[in-house]
Amino acid sequence: MGDILFIVNPIAGGGKSKGFVSLIKEIMDESKRKYEIIVTEKPKEAIRLASHGSMKGYETIVAVGGDGTINEVALGILSTGAGTLGIIPGGTGNDLARTLNIPNDPKKAIETILKGHKKKIDVGFANDNMFLNIASIGLDSEIVKNTEKIKTKIKGRFAYFIGALNTLFKYRNKEVNIQLDNIIIDEEIMLLAVSNGKYYGGGFKICPMAVIEDGYFHICIVKKVPKIKLLLFFPLFFRGTHTKIKKNVEIYKAKEIKVKTSEKTDLNIDGEIFEVYGEAVFSIGDKGIDVACE
Ligand SMILES: Nc1ncnc2c1ncn2[C@@H]1O[C@H](COP(=O)(O)OP(=O)(O)OP(=O)(O)O)[C@@H](O)[C@H]1O
């Protein structure tokens, strides 16, 4: 059994992850496995720490934080190509962990890692930025952007709820040209989600049919919907039953997606916002990444 490196983001989940350090020590000391815990000091540091850890020969490198921390640790592992990604969900949303059935309870999550089972999952790219969970354009990206501001004042999932309502009232639909492998669509959309995982935004089941290891993306396109109707749809998005509203929601499966817009657009990549001018290209990497899970 190889050594384990834990990389803790102390600000993830409003400080929740930081509180896991003593529990990690307690369980790891009992397990007699060799381990190290490093707490990050600044944004994006987890990429370098994970890359160094991988080069030093750590078999498993664990992201203790939210989807942003997981993305950074995965980038570090992928930069060397060696190591398994472990996850202790400590963020606000923890959407990738939800798809992978990794327990929210930190003790159970550590025990899952110690069991040593793993599975290779797909790695997606959105305009050269790596993502493991979901990349999206439209209403949801603007919600993420606005929720970031709200999260500084309100903690937990309620922040997403306030962010969503607030953005919905201001939002304008986007005219896009979409190429899904060989299908071309011109559409006015509310949102488009390119999914590897099933959930985002703290539990919205945007692509219930997504399979994280099948070598494909599932794409959920929500077409123009009157805002008042969208409010009624909200609970359906949580349950994943919005896919039954054939008039407004379409689901596709593809390996490469190109989205062209005439305006500057926000692109949400695993919960981080990037600006896109003109075109966003989504593709699946040749190699996946091993993740410790049941
Ligand atoms: N020591 C640190 N100080 C400030 N920011 C940090 C530090 N370490 C990591 N970060 C940054 O914190 C950001 C948020 O991390 P993460 O997404 O894991 O938490 P979260 O936003 O609480 O969770 P979720 O994405 O599930 O809502 C990341 O962009 C990361 O680079």
CSV table of N, CA, C and O in Angstrom, one decimal, residues 95-184:
chain,number,residue,atom,x,y,z
A,95,ASP,N,-20.0,18.5,-5.9
A,95,ASP,CA,-20.8,17.8,-6.9
A,95,ASP,C,-20.1,16.6,-7.6
A,95,ASP,O,-20.8,15.7,-7.9
A,96,LEU,N,-18.8,16.7,-7.7
A,96,LEU,CA,-18.1,15.5,-8.3
A,96,LEU,C,-18.2,14.3,-7.4
A,96,LEU,O,-18.5,13.2,-7.8
A,97,ALA,N,-18.0,14.6,-6.1
A,97,ALA,CA,-18.1,13.5,-5.1
A,97,ALA,C,-19.4,12.9,-5.1
A,97,ALA,O,-19.6,11.7,-5.0
A,98,ARG,N,-20.5,13.7,-5.4
A,98,ARG,CA,-21.8,13.2,-5.4
A,98,ARG,C,-22.0,12.2,-6.6
A,98,ARG,O,-22.5,11.1,-6.4
A,99,THR,N,-21.5,12.5,-7.7
A,99,THR,CA,-21.5,11.6,-8.9
A,99,THR,C,-20.8,10.3,-8.6
A,99,THR,O,-21.2,9.2,-9.0
A,100,LEU,N,-19.6,10.4,-7.9
A,100,LEU,CA,-18.8,9.3,-7.6
A,100,LEU,C,-19.2,8.5,-6.4
A,100,LEU,O,-18.5,7.5,-6.0
A,101,ASN,N,-20.3,8.9,-5.8
A,101,ASN,CA,-20.8,8.3,-4.6
A,101,ASN,C,-19.7,8.2,-3.4
A,101,ASN,O,-19.7,7.3,-2.7
A,102,ILE,N,-18.9,9.3,-3.4
A,102,ILE,CA,-18.0,9.4,-2.3
A,102,ILE,C,-18.7,10.0,-1.1
A,102,ILE,O,-19.4,11.1,-1.3
A,103,PRO,N,-18.6,9.4,0.1
A,103,PRO,CA,-19.4,9.9,1.2
A,103,PRO,C,-19.1,11.3,1.6
A,103,PRO,O,-17.9,11.7,1.6
A,104,ASN,N,-20.1,12.0,2.0
A,104,ASN,CA,-19.9,13.4,2.5
A,104,ASN,C,-19.3,13.4,3.9
A,104,ASN,O,-18.6,14.4,4.2
A,105,ASP,N,-19.5,12.4,4.6
A,105,ASP,CA,-18.9,12.2,6.0
A,105,ASP,C,-17.4,12.0,5.8
A,105,ASP,O,-17.0,11.1,5.2
A,106,PRO,N,-16.6,12.9,6.4
A,106,PRO,CA,-15.1,12.8,6.2
A,106,PRO,C,-14.5,11.5,6.6
A,106,PRO,O,-13.6,11.0,6.0
A,107,LYS,N,-15.0,11.0,7.7
A,107,LYS,CA,-14.5,9.7,8.3
A,107,LYS,C,-14.7,8.6,7.2
A,107,LYS,O,-13.8,7.8,6.9
A,108,LYS,N,-15.9,8.5,6.7
A,108,LYS,CA,-16.2,7.5,5.7
A,108,LYS,C,-15.4,7.8,4.4
A,108,LYS,O,-15.0,6.8,3.7
A,109,ALA,N,-15.2,9.0,4.0
A,109,ALA,CA,-14.5,9.3,2.8
A,109,ALA,C,-13.0,8.9,3.0
A,109,ALA,O,-12.5,8.3,2.0
A,110,ILE,N,-12.4,9.0,4.2
A,110,ILE,CA,-11.1,8.6,4.4
A,110,ILE,C,-11.0,7.1,4.3
A,110,ILE,O,-10.1,6.5,3.7
A,111,GLU,N,-12.0,6.4,4.9
A,111,GLU,CA,-12.1,4.9,4.9
A,111,GLU,C,-12.2,4.4,3.5
A,111,GLU,O,-11.5,3.4,3.1
A,112,THR,N,-12.9,5.1,2.6
A,112,THR,CA,-13.1,4.8,1.2
A,112,THR,C,-11.7,4.8,0.5
A,112,THR,O,-11.3,3.9,-0.2
A,113,ILE,N,-10.9,5.9,0.8
A,113,ILE,CA,-9.6,6.0,0.2
A,113,ILE,C,-8.7,4.8,0.7
A,113,ILE,O,-8.0,4.2,-0.1
A,114,LEU,N,-8.8,4.5,2.0
A,114,LEU,CA,-7.9,3.5,2.6
A,114,LEU,C,-8.2,2.1,2.0
A,114,LEU,O,-7.3,1.2,2.0
A,115,LYS,N,-9.5,1.9,1.5
A,115,LYS,CA,-9.8,0.6,1.0
A,115,LYS,C,-9.0,0.3,-0.3
A,115,LYS,O,-8.8,-0.8,-0.7
A,116,GLY,N,-8.6,1.4,-1.0
A,116,GLY,CA,-7.8,1.2,-2.2
A,116,GLY,C,-8.4,0.9,-3.5
A,116,GLY,O,-7.8,0.7,-4.5
A,117,HIS,N,-9.8,0.9,-3.5
A,117,HIS,CA,-10.5,0.7,-4.8
A,117,HIS,C,-10.3,2.0,-5.7
A,117,HIS,O,-10.4,3.1,-5.1
A,118,LYS,N,-10.2,1.8,-7.0
A,118,LYS,CA,-10.2,3.0,-7.8
A,118,LYS,C,-10.9,2.8,-9.1
A,118,LYS,O,-11.0,1.6,-9.5
A,119,LYS,N,-11.3,3.9,-9.8
A,119,LYS,CA,-11.8,3.8,-11.1
A,119,LYS,C,-11.3,4.9,-12.0
A,119,LYS,O,-11.0,6.0,-11.5
A,120,LYS,N,-11.1,4.6,-13.3
A,120,LYS,CA,-10.5,5.6,-14.2
A,120,LYS,C,-11.7,6.4,-14.8
A,120,LYS,O,-12.6,5.8,-15.3
A,121,ILE,N,-11.7,7.7,-14.6
A,121,ILE,CA,-12.7,8.5,-15.1
A,121,ILE,C,-12.2,9.4,-16.2
A,121,ILE,O,-11.0,9.6,-16.4
A,122,ASP,N,-13.2,9.9,-17.1
A,122,ASP,CA,-12.8,10.8,-18.2
A,122,ASP,C,-12.3,12.1,-17.7
A,122,ASP,O,-12.7,12.6,-16.7
A,123,VAL,N,-11.5,12.7,-18.5
A,123,VAL,CA,-11.0,14.1,-18.3
A,123,VAL,C,-11.4,14.9,-19.5
A,123,VAL,O,-11.2,14.6,-20.6
A,124,GLY,N,-12.1,16.0,-19.2
A,124,GLY,CA,-12.6,16.9,-20.2
A,124,GLY,C,-11.8,18.1,-20.4
A,124,GLY,O,-11.1,18.5,-19.4
A,125,PHE,N,-11.8,18.7,-21.5
A,125,PHE,CA,-11.1,20.0,-21.8
A,125,PHE,C,-12.1,21.0,-22.4
A,125,PHE,O,-12.9,20.7,-23.2
A,126,ALA,N,-12.1,22.3,-21.9
A,126,ALA,CA,-12.9,23.3,-22.4
A,126,ALA,C,-11.9,24.5,-22.7
A,126,ALA,O,-11.3,25.1,-21.8
A,127,ASN,N,-11.7,24.7,-24.1
A,127,ASN,CA,-10.7,25.7,-24.5
A,127,ASN,C,-9.4,25.5,-23.7
A,127,ASN,O,-8.9,26.4,-23.2
A,128,ASP,N,-8.9,24.3,-23.7
A,128,ASP,CA,-7.6,23.9,-23.1
A,128,ASP,C,-7.6,23.9,-21.5
A,128,ASP,O,-6.6,23.6,-20.9
A,129,ASN,N,-8.8,24.3,-20.9
A,129,ASN,CA,-8.8,24.2,-19.5
A,129,ASN,C,-9.4,22.8,-19.1
A,129,ASN,O,-10.4,22.4,-19.6
A,130,MET,N,-8.7,22.1,-18.2
A,130,MET,CA,-9.2,20.8,-17.8
A,130,MET,C,-10.4,20.8,-16.9
A,130,MET,O,-10.5,21.7,-16.0
A,131,PHE,N,-11.3,19.9,-17.1
A,131,PHE,CA,-12.4,19.7,-16.1
A,131,PHE,C,-12.8,18.2,-15.9
A,131,PHE,O,-12.6,17.4,-16.8
A,132,LEU,N,-13.2,17.9,-14.7
A,132,LEU,CA,-13.6,16.5,-14.4
A,132,LEU,C,-15.1,16.4,-14.3
A,132,LEU,O,-15.7,15.3,-14.5
A,133,ASN,N,-15.8,17.5,-14.0
A,133,ASN,CA,-17.2,17.4,-13.7
A,133,ASN,C,-18.0,18.0,-14.9
A,133,ASN,O,-18.4,17.3,-15.8
A,134,ILE,N,-18.2,19.3,-14.8
A,134,ILE,CA,-19.1,19.9,-15.8
A,134,ILE,C,-18.6,21.3,-16.3
A,134,ILE,O,-18.1,22.0,-15.5
A,135,ALA,N,-18.7,21.5,-17.6
A,135,ALA,CA,-18.4,22.9,-18.1
A,135,ALA,C,-19.7,23.4,-18.7
A,135,ALA,O,-20.4,22.6,-19.4
A,136,SER,N,-20.0,24.6,-18.6
A,136,SER,CA,-21.3,25.1,-19.1
A,136,SER,C,-21.2,26.6,-19.5
A,136,SER,O,-20.3,27.3,-19.0
A,137,ILE,N,-22.2,26.9,-20.3
A,137,ILE,CA,-22.4,28.3,-20.7
A,137,ILE,C,-23.8,28.7,-20.5
A,137,ILE,O,-24.7,27.9,-20.7
A,138,GLY,N,-24.0,30.0,-20.1
A,138,GLY,CA,-25.4,30.5,-20.0
A,138,GLY,C,-25.8,30.9,-18.6
A,138,GLY,O,-24.9,31.3,-17.8
A,139,LEU,N,-27.0,30.7,-18.3
A,139,LEU,CA,-27.6,31.2,-17.0
A,139,LEU,C,-26.8,30.6,-15.8
A,139,LEU,O,-26.5,31.4,-14.9
A,140,ASP,N,-26.4,29.3,-15.9
A,140,ASP,CA,-25.7,28.7,-14.7
A,140,ASP,C,-24.4,29.4,-14.5
A,140,ASP,O,-23.9,29.5,-13.3
A,141,SER,N,-23.6,29.7,-15.6
A,141,SER,CA,-22.3,30.3,-15.4
A,141,SER,C,-22.5,31.7,-14.7
A,141,SER,O,-21.6,32.0,-13.8
A,142,GLU,N,-23.5,32.4,-15.1
A,142,GLU,CA,-23.7,33.7,-14.5
A,142,GLU,C,-24.1,33.5,-13.0
A,142,GLU,O,-23.8,34.3,-12.2
A,143,ILE,N,-24.8,32.4,-12.7
A,143,ILE,CA,-25.2,32.2,-11.3
A,143,ILE,C,-23.9,31.9,-10.5
A,143,ILE,O,-23.8,32.4,-9.4
A,144,VAL,N,-23.0,31.1,-11.1
A,144,VAL,CA,-21.8,30.8,-10.3
A,144,VAL,C,-21.0,32.1,-10.0
A,144,VAL,O,-20.6,32.3,-8.9
A,145,LYS,N,-20.9,33.0,-11.1
A,145,LYS,CA,-20.2,34.2,-10.9
A,145,LYS,C,-20.8,35.1,-9.8
A,145,LYS,O,-20.1,35.6,-8.9
A,146,ASN,N,-22.2,35.2,-9.8
A,146,ASN,CA,-22.9,36.0,-8.8
A,146,ASN,C,-22.8,35.3,-7.4
A,146,ASN,O,-22.7,36.0,-6.4
A,147,THR,N,-22.9,34.0,-7.4
A,147,THR,CA,-22.8,33.3,-6.1
A,147,THR,C,-21.5,33.4,-5.4
A,147,THR,O,-21.4,33.5,-4.2
A,148,GLU,N,-20.4,33.6,-6.2
A,148,GLU,CA,-19.1,33.8,-5.6
A,148,GLU,C,-19.1,35.0,-4.7
A,148,GLU,O,-18.6,35.0,-3.6
A,149,LYS,N,-19.8,36.1,-5.2
A,149,LYS,CA,-19.9,37.3,-4.4
A,149,LYS,C,-20.8,37.0,-3.1
A,149,LYS,O,-20.4,37.4,-2.0
A,150,ILE,N,-21.9,36.3,-3.3
A,150,ILE,CA,-22.8,36.1,-2.2
A,150,ILE,C,-22.2,35.2,-1.2
A,150,ILE,O,-22.4,35.3,0.0
A,151,LYS,N,-21.3,34.2,-1.6
A,151,LYS,CA,-20.7,33.2,-0.7
A,151,LYS,C,-19.8,33.9,0.4
A,151,LYS,O,-19.5,33.4,1.4
A,152,THR,N,-19.4,35.2,0.1
A,152,THR,CA,-18.6,35.9,1.1
A,152,THR,C,-19.4,36.3,2.2
A,152,THR,O,-18.9,36.6,3.3
A,153,LYS,N,-20.8,36.4,2.0
A,153,LYS,CA,-21.7,36.9,3.1
A,153,LYS,C,-22.5,35.7,3.6
A,153,LYS,O,-22.8,35.7,4.8
A,154,ILE,N,-23.0,34.8,2.7
A,154,ILE,CA,-23.8,33.7,3.2
A,154,ILE,C,-23.1,32.4,3.0
A,154,ILE,O,-22.6,32.2,1.9
A,155,LYS,N,-23.1,31.5,3.9
A,155,LYS,CA,-22.4,30.3,3.8
A,155,LYS,C,-23.4,29.2,3.4
A,155,LYS,O,-24.6,29.3,3.6
A,156,GLY,N,-22.9,28.1,2.8
A,156,GLY,CA,-23.7,26.9,2.5
A,156,GLY,C,-24.5,27.0,1.2
A,156,GLY,O,-24.3,27.9,0.4
A,157,ARG,N,-25.4,26.0,1.1
A,157,ARG,CA,-26.2,25.9,-0.2
A,157,ARG,C,-27.2,27.0,-0.4
A,157,ARG,O,-27.6,27.2,-1.5
A,158,PHE,N,-27.5,27.7,0.7
A,158,PHE,CA,-28.5,28.8,0.6
A,158,PHE,C,-27.9,29.9,-0.3
A,158,PHE,O,-28.6,30.6,-1.0
A,159,ALA,N,-26.5,30.0,-0.3
A,159,ALA,CA,-25.9,31.0,-1.2
A,159,ALA,C,-26.2,30.7,-2.6
A,159,ALA,O,-26.4,31.7,-3.4
A,160,TYR,N,-26.2,29.4,-3.0
A,160,TYR,CA,-26.5,29.1,-4.4
A,160,TYR,C,-27.9,29.5,-4.8
A,160,TYR,O,-28.2,30.0,-5.8
A,161,PHE,N,-28.8,29.2,-3.8
A,161,PHE,CA,-30.2,29.5,-4.0
A,161,PHE,C,-30.5,31.0,-4.3
A,161,PHE,O,-31.1,31.4,-5.2
A,162,ILE,N,-29.9,31.9,-3.4
A,162,ILE,CA,-30.0,33.3,-3.5
A,162,ILE,C,-29.3,33.8,-4.9
A,162,ILE,O,-29.9,34.6,-5.6
A,163,GLY,N,-28.2,33.2,-5.2
A,163,GLY,CA,-27.4,33.5,-6.4
A,163,GLY,C,-28.3,33.2,-7.6
A,163,GLY,O,-28.3,34.0,-8.6
A,164,ALA,N,-28.9,32.1,-7.6
A,164,ALA,CA,-29.8,31.6,-8.7
A,164,ALA,C,-30.9,32.5,-8.9
A,164,ALA,O,-31.2,33.0,-10.1
A,165,LEU,N,-31.6,32.9,-7.9
A,165,LEU,CA,-32.8,33.7,-8.0
A,165,LEU,C,-32.4,35.1,-8.5
A,165,LEU,O,-33.0,35.7,-9.5
A,166,ASN,N,-31.4,35.7,-7.9
A,166,ASN,CA,-30.9,37.0,-8.3
A,166,ASN,C,-30.5,37.1,-9.8
A,166,ASN,O,-30.9,38.0,-10.5
A,167,THR,N,-29.8,36.0,-10.2
A,167,THR,CA,-29.3,36.1,-11.6
A,167,THR,C,-30.5,35.9,-12.6
A,167,THR,O,-30.5,36.5,-13.7
A,168,LEU,N,-31.4,35.0,-12.2
A,168,LEU,CA,-32.5,34.7,-13.1
A,168,LEU,C,-33.3,35.9,-13.6
A,168,LEU,O,-33.6,36.0,-14.8
A,169,PHE,N,-33.5,36.8,-12.7
A,169,PHE,CA,-34.2,38.0,-13.1
A,169,PHE,C,-33.5,38.9,-14.1
A,169,PHE,O,-34.1,39.6,-14.9
A,170,LYS,N,-32.1,38.9,-14.0
A,170,LYS,CA,-31.3,39.8,-14.9
A,170,LYS,C,-31.0,39.1,-16.2
A,170,LYS,O,-30.6,39.8,-17.2
A,171,TYR,N,-31.1,37.8,-16.3
A,171,TYR,CA,-30.5,37.0,-17.4
A,171,TYR,C,-31.2,37.2,-18.8
A,171,TYR,O,-32.4,37.3,-18.9
A,172,ARG,N,-30.3,37.3,-19.8
A,172,ARG,CA,-30.8,37.4,-21.2
A,172,ARG,C,-30.3,36.1,-21.9
A,172,ARG,O,-29.2,35.7,-21.8
A,173,ASN,N,-31.2,35.5,-22.7
A,173,ASN,CA,-30.9,34.2,-23.5
A,173,ASN,C,-29.7,34.5,-24.4
A,173,ASN,O,-29.5,35.7,-24.8
A,174,LYS,N,-29.0,33.4,-24.9
A,174,LYS,CA,-27.9,33.6,-25.8
A,174,LYS,C,-28.2,32.9,-27.1
A,174,LYS,O,-28.6,31.8,-27.2
A,175,GLU,N,-27.8,33.6,-28.2
A,175,GLU,CA,-27.9,33.0,-29.5
A,175,GLU,C,-26.6,32.3,-29.8
A,175,GLU,O,-25.6,32.9,-29.8
A,176,VAL,N,-26.7,31.0,-30.1
A,176,VAL,CA,-25.5,30.2,-30.3
A,176,VAL,C,-25.6,29.3,-31.5
A,176,VAL,O,-26.7,28.9,-31.9
A,177,ASN,N,-24.4,29.0,-32.0
A,177,ASN,CA,-24.3,27.9,-33.0
A,177,ASN,C,-23.5,26.8,-32.3
A,177,ASN,O,-22.5,27.0,-31.8
A,178,ILE,N,-24.2,25.6,-32.3
A,178,ILE,CA,-23.6,24.5,-31.6
A,178,ILE,C,-23.3,23.3,-32.6
A,178,ILE,O,-24.1,22.9,-33.4
A,179,GLN,N,-22.0,22.8,-32.5
A,179,GLN,CA,-21.7,21.6,-33.3
A,179,GLN,C,-21.4,20.5,-32.3
A,179,GLN,O,-20.5,20.6,-31.5
A,180,LEU,N,-22.2,19.4,-32.4
A,180,LEU,CA,-22.1,18.3,-31.6
A,180,LEU,C,-21.6,17.1,-32.4
A,180,LEU,O,-22.5,16.6,-33.2
A,181,ASP,N,-20.3,16.8,-32.4
A,181,ASP,CA,-19.8,15.8,-33.4
A,181,ASP,C,-20.3,16.3,-34.8
A,181,ASP,O,-19.8,17.3,-35.3
A,182,ASN,N,-21.3,15.6,-35.4
A,182,ASN,CA,-21.7,16.0,-36.8
A,182,ASN,C,-23.0,16.7,-36.8
A,182,ASN,O,-23.5,17.0,-37.9
A,183,ILE,N,-23.6,17.0,-35.7
A,183,ILE,CA,-24.9,17.7,-35.7
A,183,ILE,C,-24.7,19.2,-35.5
A,183,ILE,O,-23.9,19.6,-34.7
A,184,ILE,N,-25.4,20.0,-36.3
A,184,ILE,CA,-25.3,21.5,-36.1
A,184,ILE,C,-26.6,22.1,-35.7
A,184,ILE,O,-27.6,21.7,-36.3
